[in-house]
XYZ file of C-alpha atoms in Angstrom:
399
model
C -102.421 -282.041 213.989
C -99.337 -279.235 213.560
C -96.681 -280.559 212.225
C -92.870 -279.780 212.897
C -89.556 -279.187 211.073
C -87.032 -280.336 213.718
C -83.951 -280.995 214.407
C -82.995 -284.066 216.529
C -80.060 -285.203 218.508
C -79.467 -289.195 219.082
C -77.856 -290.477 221.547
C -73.791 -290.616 219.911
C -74.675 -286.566 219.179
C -75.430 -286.764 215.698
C -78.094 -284.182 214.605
C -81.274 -285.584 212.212
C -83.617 -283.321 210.709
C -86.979 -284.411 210.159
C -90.854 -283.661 209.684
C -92.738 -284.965 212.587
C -96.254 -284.478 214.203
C -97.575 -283.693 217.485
C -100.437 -282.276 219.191
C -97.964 -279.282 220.750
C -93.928 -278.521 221.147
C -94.237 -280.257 225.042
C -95.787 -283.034 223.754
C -93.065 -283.720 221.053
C -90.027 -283.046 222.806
C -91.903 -285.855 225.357
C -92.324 -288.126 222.746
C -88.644 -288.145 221.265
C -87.305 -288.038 225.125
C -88.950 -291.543 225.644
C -87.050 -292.716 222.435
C -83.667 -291.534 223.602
C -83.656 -288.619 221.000
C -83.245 -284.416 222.573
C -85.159 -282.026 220.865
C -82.920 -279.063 219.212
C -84.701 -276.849 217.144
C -88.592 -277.078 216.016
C -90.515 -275.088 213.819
C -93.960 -275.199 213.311
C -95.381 -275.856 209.794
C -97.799 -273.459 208.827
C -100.114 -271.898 206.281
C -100.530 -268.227 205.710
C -102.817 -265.903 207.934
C -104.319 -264.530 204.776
C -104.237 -261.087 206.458
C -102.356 -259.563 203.033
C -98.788 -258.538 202.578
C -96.148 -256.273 204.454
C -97.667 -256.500 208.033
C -95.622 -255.998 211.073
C -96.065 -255.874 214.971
C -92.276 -253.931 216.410
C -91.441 -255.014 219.609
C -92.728 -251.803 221.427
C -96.580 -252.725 220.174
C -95.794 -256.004 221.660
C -94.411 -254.965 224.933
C -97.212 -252.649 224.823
C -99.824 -254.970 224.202
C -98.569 -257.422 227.190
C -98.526 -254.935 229.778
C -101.747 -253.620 229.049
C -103.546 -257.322 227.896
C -101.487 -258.306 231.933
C -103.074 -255.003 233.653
C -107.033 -255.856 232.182
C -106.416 -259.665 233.388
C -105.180 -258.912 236.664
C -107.927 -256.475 236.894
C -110.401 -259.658 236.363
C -111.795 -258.621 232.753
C -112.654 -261.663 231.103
C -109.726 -262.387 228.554
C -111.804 -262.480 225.523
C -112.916 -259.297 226.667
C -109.515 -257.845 227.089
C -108.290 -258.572 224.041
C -111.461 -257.431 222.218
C -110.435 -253.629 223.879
C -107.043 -253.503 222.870
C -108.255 -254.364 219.191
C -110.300 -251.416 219.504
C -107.291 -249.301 220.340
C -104.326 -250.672 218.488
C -103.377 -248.445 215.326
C -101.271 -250.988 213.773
C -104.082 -252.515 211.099
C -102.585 -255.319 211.014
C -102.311 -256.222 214.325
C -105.908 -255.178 214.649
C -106.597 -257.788 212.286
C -104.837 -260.479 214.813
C -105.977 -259.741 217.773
C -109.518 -259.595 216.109
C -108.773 -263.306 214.970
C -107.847 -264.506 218.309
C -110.580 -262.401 219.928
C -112.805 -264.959 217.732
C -110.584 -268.479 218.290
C -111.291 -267.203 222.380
C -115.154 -267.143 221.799
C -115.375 -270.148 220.069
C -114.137 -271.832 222.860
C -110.029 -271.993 222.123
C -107.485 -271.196 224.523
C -105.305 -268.556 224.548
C -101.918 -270.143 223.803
C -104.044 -272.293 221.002
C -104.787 -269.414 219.548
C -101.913 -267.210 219.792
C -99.928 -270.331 218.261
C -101.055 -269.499 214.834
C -99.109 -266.356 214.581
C -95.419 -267.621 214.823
C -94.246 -264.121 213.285
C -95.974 -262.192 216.183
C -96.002 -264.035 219.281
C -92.897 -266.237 219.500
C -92.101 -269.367 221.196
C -91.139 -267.874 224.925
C -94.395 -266.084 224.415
C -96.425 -268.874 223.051
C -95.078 -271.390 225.718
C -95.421 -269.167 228.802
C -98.967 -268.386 227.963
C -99.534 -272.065 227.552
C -98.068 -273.432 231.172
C -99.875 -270.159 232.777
C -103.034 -271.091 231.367
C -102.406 -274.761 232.835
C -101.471 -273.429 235.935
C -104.125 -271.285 235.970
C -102.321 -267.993 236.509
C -102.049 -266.540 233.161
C -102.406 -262.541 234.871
C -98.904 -263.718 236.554
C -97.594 -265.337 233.300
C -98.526 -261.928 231.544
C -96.779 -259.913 234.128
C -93.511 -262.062 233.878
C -93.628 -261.324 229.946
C -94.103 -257.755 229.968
C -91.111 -257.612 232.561
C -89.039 -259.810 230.217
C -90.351 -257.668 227.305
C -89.366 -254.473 229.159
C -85.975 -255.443 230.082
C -85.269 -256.490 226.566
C -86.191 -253.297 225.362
C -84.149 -251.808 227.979
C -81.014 -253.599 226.960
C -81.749 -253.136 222.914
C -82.430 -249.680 223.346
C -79.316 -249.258 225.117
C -77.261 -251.114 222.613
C -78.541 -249.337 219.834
C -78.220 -245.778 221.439
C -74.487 -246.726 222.250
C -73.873 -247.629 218.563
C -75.679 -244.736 217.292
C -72.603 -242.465 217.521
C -69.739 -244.169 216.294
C -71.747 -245.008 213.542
C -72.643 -241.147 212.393
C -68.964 -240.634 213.339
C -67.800 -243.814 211.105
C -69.891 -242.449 207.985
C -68.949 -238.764 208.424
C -65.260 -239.869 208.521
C -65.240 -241.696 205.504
C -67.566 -238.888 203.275
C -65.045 -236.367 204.570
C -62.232 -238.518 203.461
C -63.862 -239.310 200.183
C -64.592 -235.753 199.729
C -61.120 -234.591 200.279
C -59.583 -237.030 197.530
C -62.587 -236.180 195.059
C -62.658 -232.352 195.541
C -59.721 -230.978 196.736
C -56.904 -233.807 196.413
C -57.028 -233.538 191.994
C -56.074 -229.869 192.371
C -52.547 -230.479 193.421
C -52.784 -233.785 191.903
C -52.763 -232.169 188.312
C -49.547 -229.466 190.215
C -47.797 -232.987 190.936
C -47.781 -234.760 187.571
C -46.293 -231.858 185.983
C -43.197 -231.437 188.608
C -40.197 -233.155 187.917
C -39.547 -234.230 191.653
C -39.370 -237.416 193.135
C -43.436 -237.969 194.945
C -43.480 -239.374 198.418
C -44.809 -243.174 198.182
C -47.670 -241.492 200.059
C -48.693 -238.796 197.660
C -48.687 -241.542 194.892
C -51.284 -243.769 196.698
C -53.149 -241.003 197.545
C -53.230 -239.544 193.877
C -53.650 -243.187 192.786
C -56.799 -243.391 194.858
C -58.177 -239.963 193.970
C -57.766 -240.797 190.177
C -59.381 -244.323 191.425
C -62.223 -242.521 192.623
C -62.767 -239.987 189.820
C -62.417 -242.043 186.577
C -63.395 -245.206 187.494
C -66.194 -244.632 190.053
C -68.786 -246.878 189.069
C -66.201 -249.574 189.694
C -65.059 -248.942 193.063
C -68.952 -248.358 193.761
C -69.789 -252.120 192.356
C -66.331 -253.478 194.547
C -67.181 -251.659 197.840
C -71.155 -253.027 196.765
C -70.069 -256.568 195.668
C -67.958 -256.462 199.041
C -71.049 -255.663 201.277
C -73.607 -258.234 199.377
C -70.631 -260.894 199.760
C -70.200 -260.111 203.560
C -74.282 -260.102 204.125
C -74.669 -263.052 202.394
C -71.692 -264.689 203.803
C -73.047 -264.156 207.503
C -76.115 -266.174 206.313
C -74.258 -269.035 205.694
C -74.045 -271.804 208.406
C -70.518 -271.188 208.134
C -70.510 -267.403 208.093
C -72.842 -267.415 211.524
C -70.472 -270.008 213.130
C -67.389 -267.960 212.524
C -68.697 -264.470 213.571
C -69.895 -266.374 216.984
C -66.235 -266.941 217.497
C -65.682 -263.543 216.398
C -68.463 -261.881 219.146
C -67.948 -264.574 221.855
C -64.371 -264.881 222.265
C -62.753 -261.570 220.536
C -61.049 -258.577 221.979
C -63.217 -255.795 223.508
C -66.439 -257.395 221.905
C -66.403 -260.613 222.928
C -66.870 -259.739 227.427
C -69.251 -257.439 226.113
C -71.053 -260.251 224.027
C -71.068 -263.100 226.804
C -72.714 -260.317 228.877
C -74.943 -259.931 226.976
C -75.417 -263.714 226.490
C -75.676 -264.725 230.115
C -78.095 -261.830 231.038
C -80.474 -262.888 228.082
C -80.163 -266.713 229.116
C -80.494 -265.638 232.685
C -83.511 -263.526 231.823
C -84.881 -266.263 229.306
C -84.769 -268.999 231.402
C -85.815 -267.898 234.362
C -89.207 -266.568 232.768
C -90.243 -269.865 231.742
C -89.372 -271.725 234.604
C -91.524 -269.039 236.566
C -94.468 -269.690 234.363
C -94.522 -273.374 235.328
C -92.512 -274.642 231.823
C -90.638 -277.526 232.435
C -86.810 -277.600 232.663
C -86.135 -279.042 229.360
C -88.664 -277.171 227.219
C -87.171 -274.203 228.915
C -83.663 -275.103 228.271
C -84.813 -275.853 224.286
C -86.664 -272.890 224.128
C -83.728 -270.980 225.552
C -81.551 -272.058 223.067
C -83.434 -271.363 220.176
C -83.758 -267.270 220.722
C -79.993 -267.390 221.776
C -78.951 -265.981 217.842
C -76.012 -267.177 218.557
C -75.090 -271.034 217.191
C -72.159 -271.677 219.981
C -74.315 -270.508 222.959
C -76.835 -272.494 221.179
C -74.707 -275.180 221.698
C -73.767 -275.092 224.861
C -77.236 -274.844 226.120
C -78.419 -278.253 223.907
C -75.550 -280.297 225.270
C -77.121 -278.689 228.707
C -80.608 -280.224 228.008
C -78.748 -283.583 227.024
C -77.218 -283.685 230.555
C -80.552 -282.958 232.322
C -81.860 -285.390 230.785
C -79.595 -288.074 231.735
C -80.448 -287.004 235.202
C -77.481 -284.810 235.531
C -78.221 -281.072 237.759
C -77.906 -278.350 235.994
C -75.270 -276.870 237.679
C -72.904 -280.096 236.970
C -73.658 -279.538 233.379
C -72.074 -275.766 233.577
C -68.719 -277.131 234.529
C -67.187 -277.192 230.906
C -69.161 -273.925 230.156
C -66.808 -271.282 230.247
C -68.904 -268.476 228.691
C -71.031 -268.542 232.163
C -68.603 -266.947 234.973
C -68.326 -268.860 238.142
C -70.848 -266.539 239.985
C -73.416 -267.722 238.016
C -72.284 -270.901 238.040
C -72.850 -270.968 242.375
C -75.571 -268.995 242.022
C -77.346 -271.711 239.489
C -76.246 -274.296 241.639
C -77.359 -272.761 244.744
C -80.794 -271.847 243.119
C -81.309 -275.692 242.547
C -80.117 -277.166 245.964
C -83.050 -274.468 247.822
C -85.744 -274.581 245.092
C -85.418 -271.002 244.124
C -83.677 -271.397 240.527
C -85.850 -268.902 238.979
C -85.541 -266.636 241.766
C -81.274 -267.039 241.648
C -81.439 -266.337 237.592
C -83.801 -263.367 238.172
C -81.061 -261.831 240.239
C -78.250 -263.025 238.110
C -80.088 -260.929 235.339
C -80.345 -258.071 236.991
C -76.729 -258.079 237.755
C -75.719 -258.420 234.208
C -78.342 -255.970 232.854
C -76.355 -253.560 234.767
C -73.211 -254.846 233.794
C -73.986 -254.808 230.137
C -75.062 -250.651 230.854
C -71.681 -250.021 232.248
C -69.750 -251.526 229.762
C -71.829 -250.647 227.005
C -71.173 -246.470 228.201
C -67.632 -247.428 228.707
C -67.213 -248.554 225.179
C -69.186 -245.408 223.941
C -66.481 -243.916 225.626
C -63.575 -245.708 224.069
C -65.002 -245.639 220.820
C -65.823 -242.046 220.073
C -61.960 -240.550 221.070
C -60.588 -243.726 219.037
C -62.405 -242.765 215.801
C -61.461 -238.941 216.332
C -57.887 -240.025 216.367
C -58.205 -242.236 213.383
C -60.082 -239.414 211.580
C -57.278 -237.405 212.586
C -54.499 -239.759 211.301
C -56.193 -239.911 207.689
C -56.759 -236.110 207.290
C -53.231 -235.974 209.124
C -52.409 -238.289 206.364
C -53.829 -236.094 203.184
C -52.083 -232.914 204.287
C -49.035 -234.249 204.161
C -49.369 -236.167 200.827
C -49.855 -232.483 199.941
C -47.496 -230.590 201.685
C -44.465 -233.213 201.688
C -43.749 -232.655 197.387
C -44.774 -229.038 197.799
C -42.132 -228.996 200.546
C -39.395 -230.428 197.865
C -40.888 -228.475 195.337
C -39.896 -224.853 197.411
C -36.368 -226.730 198.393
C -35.244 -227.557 194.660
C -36.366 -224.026 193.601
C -33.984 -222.945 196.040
């Protein structure tokens, strides 16, 4: 039987973390519900695949794989046969090697979710889950659809994040090798000029000769600093601590943070209403929800959601003190419930934000790139006239 590293809430809100075992993640969550006890985070306890090191599946051989494994399925090939094909075309070894095993587990008479279940680093728990209720329901083709949807929608929105951060970032790195190469190359041949003229130096020629000599003679220390700086901040943002603070940080600061709780509604919007569609229950949806969230304040906010439903509270009632979720989702939620179309209601409310989080993501490519020309701008602006200002007073005293 698998066994689970979880993380339980009680009743006064106090979280336990324990080892527990269960035939499945439904089953579990069941278990602890009859005891008073919600669910928060489970992780299945596993031993390795034995299929070797450094294997990967991206996210585009997964979307891939969905909407082709979705289109044989709905075309009525037998599943075992379906996977068996896309083995055969896959160039990812690795992956070949997977879908080979589960091509086995399905002829030896395990279901599809069973198997799947023992590749946590592959398929993940929306995957796993929604697999599991459509093979219940029996309509896994529609389950399969509904994930490569979700799957394409994600990489919609990633892709579009990444291609608006692509720029600044280029621009960002340019701007500081230009600066660095101004203070290394050409900054130490006036520097030398300076040190030998007897006239008072601007307080900004003497930082920037103080960082050029910084930068010259003791370069393998400011290399280890700006180094020890970056492994501090990774590391730091690993912490419990570290992930809580830059939540804040994403959720509720300037410019980022509408951006972020765009982002955050569209992917709980999109999230939830997947597994609800595939016939997973309200809780396990709202747990499941929570825990591909990457964010430990949305997280949260959607636990202390499940605790509510649980009590018997509606949904909607438990978004009142939720202010990340805007009020049109909020009626929209609530509406969804009262007619029996929740999943319906959260489809649209993802759409809407999908093309929200577009807009604002090209208006901030917008803001951003002018922004960093002007700061470039200000620091070269900034160089000159660290040069120019003494050589200035140099021509007046001569005078």
């Amino acid at each position: 039987m698998p066994k689970y590293d979880c993380e339980v809430k009680d009743s006064k809100g106090d979280i336990i973390k324990t080892t527990l075992e269960a035939p499945n993640l439904q089953e579990l969550a069941n278990r602890l519900s009859d005891k008073g006890y919600y669910l928060v985070k489970a992780k299945e306890v596993k031993a390795s695949a034995g299929f070797g090191f450094g294997g990967s599946v991206s996210k585009k051989d997964m979307m891939v794989f969905t909407v082709q494994l979705s289109t044989l399925v709905g075309a009525a090939i037998p599943l075992v046969e379906a996977v068996g094909i896309l083995a055969d075309q896959t160039q990812n070894m690795y992956f070949k090697g997977i879908l080979n095993s589960i091509g086995r587990d399905l002829q030896s008479g395990q279901s599809f979710s069973v198997s799947i279940r023992k590749h946590p680093t592959i398929f993940d728990k929306i995957y796993c889950n929604m697999c599991e209720a459509g093979e219940a329901g029996g309509m896994l083709d529609q389950v399969l659809q509904r994930l490569a949807a979700f799957a394409e929608a994600d990489a919609e929105i990633r892709g579009k994040i990444k291609g608006a951060l692509t720029m600044p970032v280029i621009q960002l790195v340019l701007a500081v090798l230009g600066v660095i190469f101004l203070l290394v190359k050409i900054f130490p041949n006036f520097s030398s000029l300076f040190k030998k003229m007897k006239v008072e130096l601007p307080k900004i020629t003497e930082v920037m000769m103080f960082a050029s000599d910084m930068l010259l003679e003791n370069s393998l220390m400011v290399a280890a600093g700006a180094a020890g700086v970056a492994a501090a901040f990774y590391f730091g943002l690993k912490t419990q601590v570290g992930k809580v603070i830059m939540a804040h940080i994403t959720l509720k600061g300037p410019v980022i943070g509408p951006l972020t709780q765009k982002i955050a509604v569209s992917r709980f919007s999109r999230t939830f209403c997947s597994l609800l569609g595939a016939g997973v229950p309200i809780l396990q949806a709202l747990q499941i929800t929570a825990s591909v969230m990457g964010n430990p304040l949305m997280e949260d906010m959607i636990a202390n959601m499940a605790i509510g439903v649980q009590q018997g509270n509606t949904l909607a009632s438990t978004l009142v003190k939720v202010n990340i979720f805007p009020p049109m989702v909020k009626k929209m939620i609530e509406v969804g419930e009262n007619t029996g179309n929740l999943d319906v209601m959260l489809t649209k409310a993802a759409d809407f934000y999908d093309r929200e989080v577009k807009e604002a993501l090209d208006g901030l490519t917008s803001a951003i790139t002018p922004l960093l020309t002007v700061a470039m701008g200000i620091i070269i602006g900034a160089i000159a006239l660290s040069v120019f200002m003494p050589l200035f007073k140099m021509t007046q005293s001569m005078k």
